[in-house]
mmCIF file of C-alpha atoms in Angstrom:
data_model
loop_
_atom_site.group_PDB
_atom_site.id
_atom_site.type_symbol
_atom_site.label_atom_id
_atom_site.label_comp_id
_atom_site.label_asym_id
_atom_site.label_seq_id
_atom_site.Cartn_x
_atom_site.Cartn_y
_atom_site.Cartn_z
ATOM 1 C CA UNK E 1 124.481 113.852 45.513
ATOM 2 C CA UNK E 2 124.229 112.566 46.575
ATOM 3 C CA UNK E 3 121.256 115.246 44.678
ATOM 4 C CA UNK E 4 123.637 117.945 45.912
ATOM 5 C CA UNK E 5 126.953 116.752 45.057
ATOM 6 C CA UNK E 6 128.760 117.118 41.451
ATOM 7 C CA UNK E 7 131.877 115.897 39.748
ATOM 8 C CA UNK E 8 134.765 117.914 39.968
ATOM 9 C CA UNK E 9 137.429 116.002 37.939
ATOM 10 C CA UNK E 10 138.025 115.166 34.340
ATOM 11 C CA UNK E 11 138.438 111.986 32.609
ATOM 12 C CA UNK E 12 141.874 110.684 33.250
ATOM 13 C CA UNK E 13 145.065 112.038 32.651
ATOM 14 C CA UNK E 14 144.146 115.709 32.557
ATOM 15 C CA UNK E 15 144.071 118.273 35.190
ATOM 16 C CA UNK E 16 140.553 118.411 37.294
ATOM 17 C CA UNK E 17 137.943 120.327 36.596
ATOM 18 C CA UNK E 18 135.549 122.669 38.327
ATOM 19 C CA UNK E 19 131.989 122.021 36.852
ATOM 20 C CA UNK E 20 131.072 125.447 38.092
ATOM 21 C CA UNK E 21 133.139 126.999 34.604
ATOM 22 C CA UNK E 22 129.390 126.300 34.113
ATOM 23 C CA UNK E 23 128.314 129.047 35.768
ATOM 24 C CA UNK E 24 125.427 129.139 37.804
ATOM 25 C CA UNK E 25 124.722 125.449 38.938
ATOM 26 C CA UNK E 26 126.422 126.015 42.279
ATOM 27 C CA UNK E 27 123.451 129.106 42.608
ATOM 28 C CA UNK E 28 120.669 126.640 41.168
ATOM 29 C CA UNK E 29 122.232 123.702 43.810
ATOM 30 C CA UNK E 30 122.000 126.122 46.584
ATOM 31 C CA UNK E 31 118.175 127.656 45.701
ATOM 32 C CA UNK E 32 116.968 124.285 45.492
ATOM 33 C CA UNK E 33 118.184 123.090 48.874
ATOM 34 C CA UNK E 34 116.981 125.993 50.300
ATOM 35 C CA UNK E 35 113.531 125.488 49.143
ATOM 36 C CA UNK E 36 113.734 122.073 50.277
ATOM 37 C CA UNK E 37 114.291 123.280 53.881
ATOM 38 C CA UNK E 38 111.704 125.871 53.749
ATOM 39 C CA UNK E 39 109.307 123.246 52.285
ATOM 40 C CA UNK E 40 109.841 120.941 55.513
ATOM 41 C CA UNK E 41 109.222 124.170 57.498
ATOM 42 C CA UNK E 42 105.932 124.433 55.472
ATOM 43 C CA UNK E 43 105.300 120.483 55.849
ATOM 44 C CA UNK E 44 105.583 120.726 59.527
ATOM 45 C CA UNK E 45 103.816 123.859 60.079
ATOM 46 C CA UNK E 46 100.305 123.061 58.228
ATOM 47 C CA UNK E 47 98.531 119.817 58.512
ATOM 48 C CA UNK E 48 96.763 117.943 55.778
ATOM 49 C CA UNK E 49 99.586 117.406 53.110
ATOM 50 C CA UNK E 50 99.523 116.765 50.419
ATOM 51 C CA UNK E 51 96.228 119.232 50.156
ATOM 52 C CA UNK E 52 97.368 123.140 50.791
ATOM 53 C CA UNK E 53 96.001 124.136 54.419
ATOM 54 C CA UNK E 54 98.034 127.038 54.807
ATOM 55 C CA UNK E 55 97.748 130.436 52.653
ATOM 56 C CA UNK E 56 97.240 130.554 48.944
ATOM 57 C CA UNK E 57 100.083 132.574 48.712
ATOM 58 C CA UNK E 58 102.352 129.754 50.293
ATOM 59 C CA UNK E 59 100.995 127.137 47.941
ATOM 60 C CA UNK E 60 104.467 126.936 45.774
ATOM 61 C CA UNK E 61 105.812 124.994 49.333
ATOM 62 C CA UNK E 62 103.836 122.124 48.969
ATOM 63 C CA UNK E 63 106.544 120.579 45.895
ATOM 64 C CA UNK E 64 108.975 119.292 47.489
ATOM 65 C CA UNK E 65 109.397 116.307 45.627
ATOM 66 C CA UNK E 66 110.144 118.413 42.659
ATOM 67 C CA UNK E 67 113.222 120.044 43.988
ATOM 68 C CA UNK E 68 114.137 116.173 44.315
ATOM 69 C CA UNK E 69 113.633 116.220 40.769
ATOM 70 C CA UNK E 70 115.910 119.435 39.865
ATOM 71 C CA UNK E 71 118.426 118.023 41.999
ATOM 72 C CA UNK E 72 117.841 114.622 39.737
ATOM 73 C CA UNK E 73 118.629 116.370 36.308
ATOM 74 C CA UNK E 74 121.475 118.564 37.521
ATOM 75 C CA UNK E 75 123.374 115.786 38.776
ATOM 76 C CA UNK E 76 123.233 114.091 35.527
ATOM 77 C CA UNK E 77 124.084 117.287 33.856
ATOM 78 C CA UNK E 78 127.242 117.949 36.060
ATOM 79 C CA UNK E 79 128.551 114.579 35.930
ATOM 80 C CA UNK E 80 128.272 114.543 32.205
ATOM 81 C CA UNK E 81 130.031 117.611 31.355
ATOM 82 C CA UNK E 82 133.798 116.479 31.285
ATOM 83 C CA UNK E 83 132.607 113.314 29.353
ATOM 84 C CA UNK E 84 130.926 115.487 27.056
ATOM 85 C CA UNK E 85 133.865 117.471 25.965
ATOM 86 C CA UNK E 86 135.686 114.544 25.978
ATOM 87 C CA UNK E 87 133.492 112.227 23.537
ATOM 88 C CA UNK E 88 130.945 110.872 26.304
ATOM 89 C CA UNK E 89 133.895 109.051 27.943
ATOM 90 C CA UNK E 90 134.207 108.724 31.509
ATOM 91 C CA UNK E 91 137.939 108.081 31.849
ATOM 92 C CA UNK E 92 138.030 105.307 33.960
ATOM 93 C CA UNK E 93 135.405 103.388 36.104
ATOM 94 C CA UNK E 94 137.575 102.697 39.110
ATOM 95 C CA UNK E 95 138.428 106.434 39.473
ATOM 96 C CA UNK E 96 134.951 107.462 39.041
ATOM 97 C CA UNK E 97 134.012 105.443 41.285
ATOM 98 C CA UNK E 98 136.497 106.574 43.926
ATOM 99 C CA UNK E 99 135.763 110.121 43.337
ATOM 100 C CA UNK E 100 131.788 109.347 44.069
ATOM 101 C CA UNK E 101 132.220 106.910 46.914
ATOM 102 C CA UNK E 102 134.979 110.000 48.971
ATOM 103 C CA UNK E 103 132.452 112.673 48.010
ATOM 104 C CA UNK E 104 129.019 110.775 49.149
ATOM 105 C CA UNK E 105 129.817 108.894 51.707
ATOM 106 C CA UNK E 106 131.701 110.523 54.446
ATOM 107 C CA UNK E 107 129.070 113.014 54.696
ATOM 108 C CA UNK E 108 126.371 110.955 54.339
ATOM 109 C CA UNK E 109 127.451 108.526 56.816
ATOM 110 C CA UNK E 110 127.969 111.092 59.257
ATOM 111 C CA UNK E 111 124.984 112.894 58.835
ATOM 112 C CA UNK E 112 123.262 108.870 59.408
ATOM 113 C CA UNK E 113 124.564 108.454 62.573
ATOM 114 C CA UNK E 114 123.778 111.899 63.866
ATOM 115 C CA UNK E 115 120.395 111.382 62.723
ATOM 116 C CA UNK E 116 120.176 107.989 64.249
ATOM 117 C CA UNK E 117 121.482 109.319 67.486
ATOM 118 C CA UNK E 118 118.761 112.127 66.873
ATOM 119 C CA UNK E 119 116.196 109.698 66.725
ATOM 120 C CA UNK E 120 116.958 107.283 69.525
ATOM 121 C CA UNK E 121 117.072 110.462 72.233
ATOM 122 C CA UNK E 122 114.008 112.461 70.660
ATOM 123 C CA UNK E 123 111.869 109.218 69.219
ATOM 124 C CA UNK E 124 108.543 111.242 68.916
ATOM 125 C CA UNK E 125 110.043 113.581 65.805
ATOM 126 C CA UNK E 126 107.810 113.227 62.793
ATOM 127 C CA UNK E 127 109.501 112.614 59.714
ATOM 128 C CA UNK E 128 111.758 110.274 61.289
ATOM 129 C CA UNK E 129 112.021 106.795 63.429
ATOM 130 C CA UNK E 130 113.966 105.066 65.110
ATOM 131 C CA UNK E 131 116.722 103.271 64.099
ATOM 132 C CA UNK E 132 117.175 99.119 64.557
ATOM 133 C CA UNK E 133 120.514 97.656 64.048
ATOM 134 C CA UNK E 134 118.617 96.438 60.323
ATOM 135 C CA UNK E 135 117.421 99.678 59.702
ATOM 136 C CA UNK E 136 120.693 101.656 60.481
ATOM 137 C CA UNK E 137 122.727 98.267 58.425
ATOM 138 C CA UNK E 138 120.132 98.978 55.171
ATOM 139 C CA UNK E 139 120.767 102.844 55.390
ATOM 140 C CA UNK E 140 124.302 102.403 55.776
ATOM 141 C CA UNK E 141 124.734 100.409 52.762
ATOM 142 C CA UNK E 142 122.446 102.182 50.767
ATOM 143 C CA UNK E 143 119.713 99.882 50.379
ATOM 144 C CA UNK E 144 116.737 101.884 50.980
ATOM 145 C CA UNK E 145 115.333 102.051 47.703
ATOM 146 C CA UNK E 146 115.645 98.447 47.352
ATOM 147 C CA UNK E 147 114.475 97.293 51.035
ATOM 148 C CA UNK E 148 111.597 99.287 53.288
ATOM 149 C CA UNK E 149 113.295 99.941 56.315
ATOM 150 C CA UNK E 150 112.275 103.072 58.614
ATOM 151 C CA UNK E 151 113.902 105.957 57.960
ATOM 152 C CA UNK E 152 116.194 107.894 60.515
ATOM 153 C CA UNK E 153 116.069 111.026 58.493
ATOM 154 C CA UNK E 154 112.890 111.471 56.036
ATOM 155 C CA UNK E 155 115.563 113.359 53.258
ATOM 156 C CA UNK E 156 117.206 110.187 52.966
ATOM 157 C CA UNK E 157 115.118 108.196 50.493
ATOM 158 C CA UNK E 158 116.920 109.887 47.620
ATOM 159 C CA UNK E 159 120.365 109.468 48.527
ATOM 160 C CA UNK E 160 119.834 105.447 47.489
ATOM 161 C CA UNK E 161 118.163 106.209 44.436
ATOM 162 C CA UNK E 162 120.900 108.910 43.531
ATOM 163 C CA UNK E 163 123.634 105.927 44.150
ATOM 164 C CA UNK E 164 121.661 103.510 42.193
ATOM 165 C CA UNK E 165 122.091 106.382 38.958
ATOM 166 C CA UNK E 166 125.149 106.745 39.288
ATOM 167 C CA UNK E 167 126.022 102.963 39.200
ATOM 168 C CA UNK E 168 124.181 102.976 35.847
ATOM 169 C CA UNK E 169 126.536 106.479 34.857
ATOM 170 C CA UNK E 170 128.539 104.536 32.812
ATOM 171 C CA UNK E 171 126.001 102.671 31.008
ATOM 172 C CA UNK E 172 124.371 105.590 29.964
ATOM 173 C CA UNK E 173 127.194 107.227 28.342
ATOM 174 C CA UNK E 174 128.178 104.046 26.444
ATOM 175 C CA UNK E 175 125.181 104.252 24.598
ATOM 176 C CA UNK E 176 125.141 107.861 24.389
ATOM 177 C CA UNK E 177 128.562 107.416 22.487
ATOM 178 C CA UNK E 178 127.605 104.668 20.698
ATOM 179 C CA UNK E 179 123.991 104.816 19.617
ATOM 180 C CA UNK E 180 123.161 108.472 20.378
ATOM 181 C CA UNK E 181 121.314 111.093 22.462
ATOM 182 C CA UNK E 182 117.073 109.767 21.256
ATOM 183 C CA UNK E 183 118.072 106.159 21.214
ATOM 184 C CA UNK E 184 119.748 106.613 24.873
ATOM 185 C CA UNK E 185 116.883 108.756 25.715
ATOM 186 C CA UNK E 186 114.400 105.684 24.648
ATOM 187 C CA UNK E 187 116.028 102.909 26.336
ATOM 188 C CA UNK E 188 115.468 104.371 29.515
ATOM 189 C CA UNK E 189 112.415 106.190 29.548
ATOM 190 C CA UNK E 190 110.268 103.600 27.673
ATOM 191 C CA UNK E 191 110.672 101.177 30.638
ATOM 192 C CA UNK E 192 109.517 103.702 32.719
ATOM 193 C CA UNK E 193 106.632 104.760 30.635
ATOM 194 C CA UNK E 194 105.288 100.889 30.476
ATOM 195 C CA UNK E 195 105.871 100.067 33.869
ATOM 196 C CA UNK E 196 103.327 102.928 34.964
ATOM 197 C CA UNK E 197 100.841 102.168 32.457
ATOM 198 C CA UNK E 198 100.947 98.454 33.272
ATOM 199 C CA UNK E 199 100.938 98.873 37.196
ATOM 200 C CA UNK E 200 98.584 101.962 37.873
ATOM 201 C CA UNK E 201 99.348 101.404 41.874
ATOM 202 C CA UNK E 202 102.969 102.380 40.900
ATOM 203 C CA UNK E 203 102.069 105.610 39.376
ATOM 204 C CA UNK E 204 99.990 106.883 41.614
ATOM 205 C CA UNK E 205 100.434 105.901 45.191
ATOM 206 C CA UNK E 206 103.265 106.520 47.306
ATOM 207 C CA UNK E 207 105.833 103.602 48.431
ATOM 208 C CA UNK E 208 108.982 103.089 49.776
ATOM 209 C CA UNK E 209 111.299 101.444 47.672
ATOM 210 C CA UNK E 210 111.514 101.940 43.729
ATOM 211 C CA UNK E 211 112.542 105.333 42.996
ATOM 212 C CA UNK E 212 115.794 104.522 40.797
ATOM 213 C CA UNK E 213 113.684 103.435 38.101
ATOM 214 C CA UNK E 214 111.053 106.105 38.322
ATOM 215 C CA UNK E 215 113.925 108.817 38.394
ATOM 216 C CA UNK E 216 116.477 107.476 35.716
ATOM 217 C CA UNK E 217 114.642 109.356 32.820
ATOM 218 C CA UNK E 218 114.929 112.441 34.684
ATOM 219 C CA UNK E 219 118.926 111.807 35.289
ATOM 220 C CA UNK E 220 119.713 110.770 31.525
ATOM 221 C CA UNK E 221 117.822 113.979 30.080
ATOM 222 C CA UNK E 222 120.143 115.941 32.706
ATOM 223 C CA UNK E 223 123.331 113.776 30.524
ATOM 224 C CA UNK E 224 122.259 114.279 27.451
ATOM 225 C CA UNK E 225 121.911 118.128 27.817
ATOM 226 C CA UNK E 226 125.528 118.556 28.966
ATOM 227 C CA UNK E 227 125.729 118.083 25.368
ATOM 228 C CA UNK E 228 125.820 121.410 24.795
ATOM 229 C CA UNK E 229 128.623 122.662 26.339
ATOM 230 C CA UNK E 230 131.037 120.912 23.730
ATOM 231 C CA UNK E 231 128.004 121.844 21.006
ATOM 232 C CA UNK E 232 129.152 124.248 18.191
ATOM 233 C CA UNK E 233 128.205 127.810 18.290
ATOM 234 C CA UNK E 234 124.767 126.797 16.066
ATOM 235 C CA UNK E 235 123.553 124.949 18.693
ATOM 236 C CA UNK E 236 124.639 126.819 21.664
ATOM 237 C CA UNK E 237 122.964 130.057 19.969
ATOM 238 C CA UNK E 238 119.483 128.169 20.250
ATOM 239 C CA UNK E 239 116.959 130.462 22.320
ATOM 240 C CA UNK E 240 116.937 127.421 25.370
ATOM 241 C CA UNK E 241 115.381 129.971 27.648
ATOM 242 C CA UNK E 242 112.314 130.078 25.612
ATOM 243 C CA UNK E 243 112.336 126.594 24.818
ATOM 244 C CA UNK E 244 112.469 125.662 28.990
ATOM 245 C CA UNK E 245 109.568 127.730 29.081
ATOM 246 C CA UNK E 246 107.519 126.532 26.622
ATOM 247 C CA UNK E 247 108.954 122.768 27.424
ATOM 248 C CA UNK E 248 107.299 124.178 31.535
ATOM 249 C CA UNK E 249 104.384 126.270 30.634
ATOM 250 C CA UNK E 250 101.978 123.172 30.162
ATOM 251 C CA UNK E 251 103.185 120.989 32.874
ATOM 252 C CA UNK E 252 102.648 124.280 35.435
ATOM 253 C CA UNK E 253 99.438 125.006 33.865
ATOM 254 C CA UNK E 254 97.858 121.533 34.677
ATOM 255 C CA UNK E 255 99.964 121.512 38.354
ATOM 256 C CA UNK E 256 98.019 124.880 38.826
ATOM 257 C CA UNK E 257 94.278 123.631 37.204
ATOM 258 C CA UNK E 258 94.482 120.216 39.274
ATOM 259 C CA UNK E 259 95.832 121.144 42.132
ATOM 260 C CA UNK E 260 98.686 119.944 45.000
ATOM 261 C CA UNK E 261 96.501 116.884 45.922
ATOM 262 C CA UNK E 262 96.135 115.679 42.178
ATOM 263 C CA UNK E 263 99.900 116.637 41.412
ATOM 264 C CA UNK E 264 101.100 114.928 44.688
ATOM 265 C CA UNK E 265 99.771 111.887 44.180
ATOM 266 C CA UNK E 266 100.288 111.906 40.075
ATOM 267 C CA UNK E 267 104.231 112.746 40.434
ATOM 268 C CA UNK E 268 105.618 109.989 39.095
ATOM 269 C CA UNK E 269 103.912 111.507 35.246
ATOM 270 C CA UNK E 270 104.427 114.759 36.100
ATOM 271 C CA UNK E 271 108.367 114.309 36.907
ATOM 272 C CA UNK E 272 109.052 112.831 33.310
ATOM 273 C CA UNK E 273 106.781 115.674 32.010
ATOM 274 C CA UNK E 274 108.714 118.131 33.776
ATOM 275 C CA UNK E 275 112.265 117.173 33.419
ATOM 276 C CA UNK E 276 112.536 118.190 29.743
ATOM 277 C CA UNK E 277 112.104 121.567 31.137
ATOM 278 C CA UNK E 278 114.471 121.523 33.704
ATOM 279 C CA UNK E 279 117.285 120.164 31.664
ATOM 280 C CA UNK E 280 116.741 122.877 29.080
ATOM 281 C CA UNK E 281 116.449 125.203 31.480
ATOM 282 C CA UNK E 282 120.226 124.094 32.726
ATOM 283 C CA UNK E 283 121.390 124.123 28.898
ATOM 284 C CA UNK E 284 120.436 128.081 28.443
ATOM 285 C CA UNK E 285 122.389 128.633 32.023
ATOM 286 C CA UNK E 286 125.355 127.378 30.428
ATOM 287 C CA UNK E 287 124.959 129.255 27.476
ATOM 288 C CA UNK E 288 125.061 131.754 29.805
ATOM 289 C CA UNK E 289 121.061 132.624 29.284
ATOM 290 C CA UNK E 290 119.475 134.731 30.855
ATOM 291 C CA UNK E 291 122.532 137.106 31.753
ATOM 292 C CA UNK E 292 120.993 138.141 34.841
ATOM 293 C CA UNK E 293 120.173 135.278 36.351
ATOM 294 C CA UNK E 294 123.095 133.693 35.425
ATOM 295 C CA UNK E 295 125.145 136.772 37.085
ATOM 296 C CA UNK E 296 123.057 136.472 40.055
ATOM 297 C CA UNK E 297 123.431 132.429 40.173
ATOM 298 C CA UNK E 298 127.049 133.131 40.106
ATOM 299 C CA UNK E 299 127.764 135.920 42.665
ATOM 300 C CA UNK E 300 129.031 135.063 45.875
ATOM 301 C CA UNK E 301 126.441 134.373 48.084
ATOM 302 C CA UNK E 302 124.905 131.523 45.665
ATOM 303 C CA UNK E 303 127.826 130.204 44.944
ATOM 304 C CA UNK E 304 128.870 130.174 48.798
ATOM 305 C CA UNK E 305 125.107 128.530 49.151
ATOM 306 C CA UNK E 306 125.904 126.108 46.773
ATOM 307 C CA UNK E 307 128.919 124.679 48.309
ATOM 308 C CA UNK E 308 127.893 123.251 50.637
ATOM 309 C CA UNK E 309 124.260 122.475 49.793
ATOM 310 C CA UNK E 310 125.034 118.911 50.189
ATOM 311 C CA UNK E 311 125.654 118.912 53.724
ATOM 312 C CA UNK E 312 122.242 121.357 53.717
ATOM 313 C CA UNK E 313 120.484 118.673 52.421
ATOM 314 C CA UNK E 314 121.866 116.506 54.733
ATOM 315 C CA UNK E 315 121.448 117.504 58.220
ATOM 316 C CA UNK E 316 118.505 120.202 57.335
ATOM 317 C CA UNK E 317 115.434 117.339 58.450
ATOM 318 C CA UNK E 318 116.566 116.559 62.155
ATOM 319 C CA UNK E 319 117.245 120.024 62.982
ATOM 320 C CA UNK E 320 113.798 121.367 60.944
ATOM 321 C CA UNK E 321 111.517 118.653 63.253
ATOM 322 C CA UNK E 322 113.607 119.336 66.523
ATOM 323 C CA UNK E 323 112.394 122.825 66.176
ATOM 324 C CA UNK E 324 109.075 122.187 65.335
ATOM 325 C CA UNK E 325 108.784 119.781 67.551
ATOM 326 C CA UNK E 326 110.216 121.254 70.976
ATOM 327 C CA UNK E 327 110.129 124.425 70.374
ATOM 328 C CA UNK E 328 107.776 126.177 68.271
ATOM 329 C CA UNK E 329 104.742 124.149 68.631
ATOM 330 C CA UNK E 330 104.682 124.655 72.704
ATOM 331 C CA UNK E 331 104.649 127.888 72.553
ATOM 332 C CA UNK E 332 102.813 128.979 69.156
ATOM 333 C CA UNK E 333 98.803 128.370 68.037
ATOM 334 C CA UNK E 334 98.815 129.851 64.763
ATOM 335 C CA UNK E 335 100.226 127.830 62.029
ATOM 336 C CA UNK E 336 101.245 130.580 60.003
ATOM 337 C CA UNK E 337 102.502 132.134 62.605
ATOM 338 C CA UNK E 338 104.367 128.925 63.599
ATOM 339 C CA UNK E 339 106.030 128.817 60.318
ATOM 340 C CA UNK E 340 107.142 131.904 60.187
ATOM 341 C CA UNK E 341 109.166 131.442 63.622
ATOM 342 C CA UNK E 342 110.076 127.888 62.200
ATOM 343 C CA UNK E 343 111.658 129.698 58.991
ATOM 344 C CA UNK E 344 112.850 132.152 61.342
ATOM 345 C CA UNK E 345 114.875 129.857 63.880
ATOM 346 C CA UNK E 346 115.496 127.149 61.293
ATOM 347 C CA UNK E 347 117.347 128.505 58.272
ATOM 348 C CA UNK E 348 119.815 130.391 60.178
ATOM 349 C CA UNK E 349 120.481 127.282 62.277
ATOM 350 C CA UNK E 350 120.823 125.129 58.975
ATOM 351 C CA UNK E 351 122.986 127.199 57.033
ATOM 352 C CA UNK E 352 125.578 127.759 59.660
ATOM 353 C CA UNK E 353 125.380 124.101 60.749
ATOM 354 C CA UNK E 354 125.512 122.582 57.211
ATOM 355 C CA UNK E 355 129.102 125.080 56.558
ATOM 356 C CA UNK E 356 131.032 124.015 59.412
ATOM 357 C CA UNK E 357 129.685 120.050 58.696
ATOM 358 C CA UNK E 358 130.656 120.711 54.831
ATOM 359 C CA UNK E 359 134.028 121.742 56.325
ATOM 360 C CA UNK E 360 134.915 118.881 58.152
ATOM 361 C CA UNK E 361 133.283 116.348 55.661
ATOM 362 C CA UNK E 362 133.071 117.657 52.677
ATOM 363 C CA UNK E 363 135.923 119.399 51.480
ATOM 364 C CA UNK E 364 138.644 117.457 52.471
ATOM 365 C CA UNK E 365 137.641 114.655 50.343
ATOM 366 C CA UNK E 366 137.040 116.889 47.332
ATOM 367 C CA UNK E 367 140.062 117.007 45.596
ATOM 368 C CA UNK E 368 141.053 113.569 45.862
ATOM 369 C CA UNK E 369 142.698 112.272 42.403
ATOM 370 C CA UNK E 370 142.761 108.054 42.773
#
């Protein structure tokens, strides 16, 4: 998205389409990038990450990194539901690639240089730094998960390994149409898989660069569950809601036994163990499972939310540390009580800031045909 961003056209030759006839992923888009700016509120409020020093009761903040991963498999899932219906073909690679390039990057860019500018005038903020020409030139051409460079915004580390996906998009659904949904599945993950065993420092440490690998299994289980909304009416009738659960009821059990510091710094196992859940999780929302939830991930407010949860994503960092940073911790001792005026000040300020930016930068560019 971008992790926020989703295809909105069909292959070519047909009239566009809204992935949100899936209803509910706007709502699930605009939860998740919620959390994520509450979870930087969190970050910034209690010292000692990645180990909970805040209330017990708070402890479902610390995951941040696995809203990245939601945002991961949904992005695979939206992009791959016109080529599902239409045979896993993508209907052209120059006008997919068009359609990405004017929905990423004129919001991204933007958001870079206000971020940069952020950075330059405030250079103390945490979860940022500031920018040299070379770092600005890396983040500008999308390099960051390919060259360490400091980082003007701390959200941005996933927009490079989102672009590097999406590059391999049409890869993925060649052999998806040609070899099928476990041998696609295998070719991607098993890299993954022997990479981690083989270099132990990869799997458990945290780095800068390298994330496109890691993440790819988590993207092409998102693909490969779009399946379902061209599946026949045996498939579709499946109970996914109780197989997401089961598929998540392990991996939360050992997040809750071992605890944040453990899962933190054992992420890059428990993302592959967790993205099976998360994809079929997606499949029973567009089987329209549970009808609640899917009601509620489709009313207005959610799907308002979800609209412009890119931009959210986005600009959410600079504003969440300029808070923190010259406002709230001058004046408040308690960290809870810091958070609570961070959550306070910040998501207001974030919501109505990331609308008018996905106004100006968003939307136009949305219904671009090439």
């Amino acid at each position: 998205m971008s992790v926020l961003t989703e295809d909105r056209t069909s292959v070519a030759g047909e009239r566009p389409r809204d992935d949100r006839r899936v209803a509910g992923l706007d709502g699930i888009r605009g939860l998740t990038a919620l959390y994520v700016v509450v979870h930087h509120c969190w970050l910034l409020s209690f010292p000692g990450y990645p180990a909970n020093t805040g209330p017990a009761w708070l402890g479902w903040l610390v995951h941040g990194r696995l809203a990245v991963v939601v945002f991961i498999v949904l992005s695979g899932f939206s992009l791959a539901i016109a080529p599902a219906r239409h045979g896993w073909r993508l209907g052209g690679a120059r006008r997919y690639a068009i359609r990405r390039a004017r929905r990423i990057l004129p919001a991204y860019w933007a958001a870079l240089i206000a971020s940069a500018l952020i950075a330059t005038f405030v250079p103390y903020l945490p979860l940022s730094e500031p920018p040299t020409f070379r770092s600005f030139a890396v983040y500008a051409l999308l390099l960051q998960d390919a060259v360490a460079a400091p980082a003007p915004n701390g959200a941005f580390w996933s927009i490079a390994a989102e672009a590097g996906l999406y590059l391999a998009f049409p890869l993925i659904l060649l052999v998806r149409r040609r070899a099928g949904a476990v041998l696609t599945l295998t070719v991607v993950t098993v890299p993954v898989v022997v990479a981690g065993l083989i270099f132990p420092a990869l799997s458990t440490g945290s780095r800068a660069v390298g994330y496109t690998l890691e993440l790819a299994p988590l993207f092409t289980v998102g693909v490969l569950a779009a399946g379902v909304v061209a599946a026949g009416e045996r498939v579709r009738r499946l109970p996914w809601p109780a197989l997401a659960g089961l598929a998540a009821a392990p991996v939360l059990a050992v997040i809750a036994v071992k605890g944040p510091a453990w899962t933190v710094t054992n992420y890059y196992w428990v993302d592959l163990a967790v993205g099976p859940a998360i994809a079929l999780f997606l499949a029973a929302v567009a089987t329209g499972r549970p009808a609640r939830l899917v009601r509620l991930l489709r009313g207005g407010p959610l799907q308002a939310l979800g609209d412009f949860s890119y931009s959210l994503y986005l600009i959410h960092m600079p504003l969440v540390a300029l808070v923190t940073t010259l406002i709230v911790r001058p004046l408040i001792g308690s960290h809870l009580a810091a958070f609570a005026v961070t959550v306070l000040l910040v998501v207001p300020l974030c919501l109505v800031t990331a609308r008018v930016f996905a106004t100006v930068l968003e939307k136009p560019f949305r219904s671009y045909t090439p």
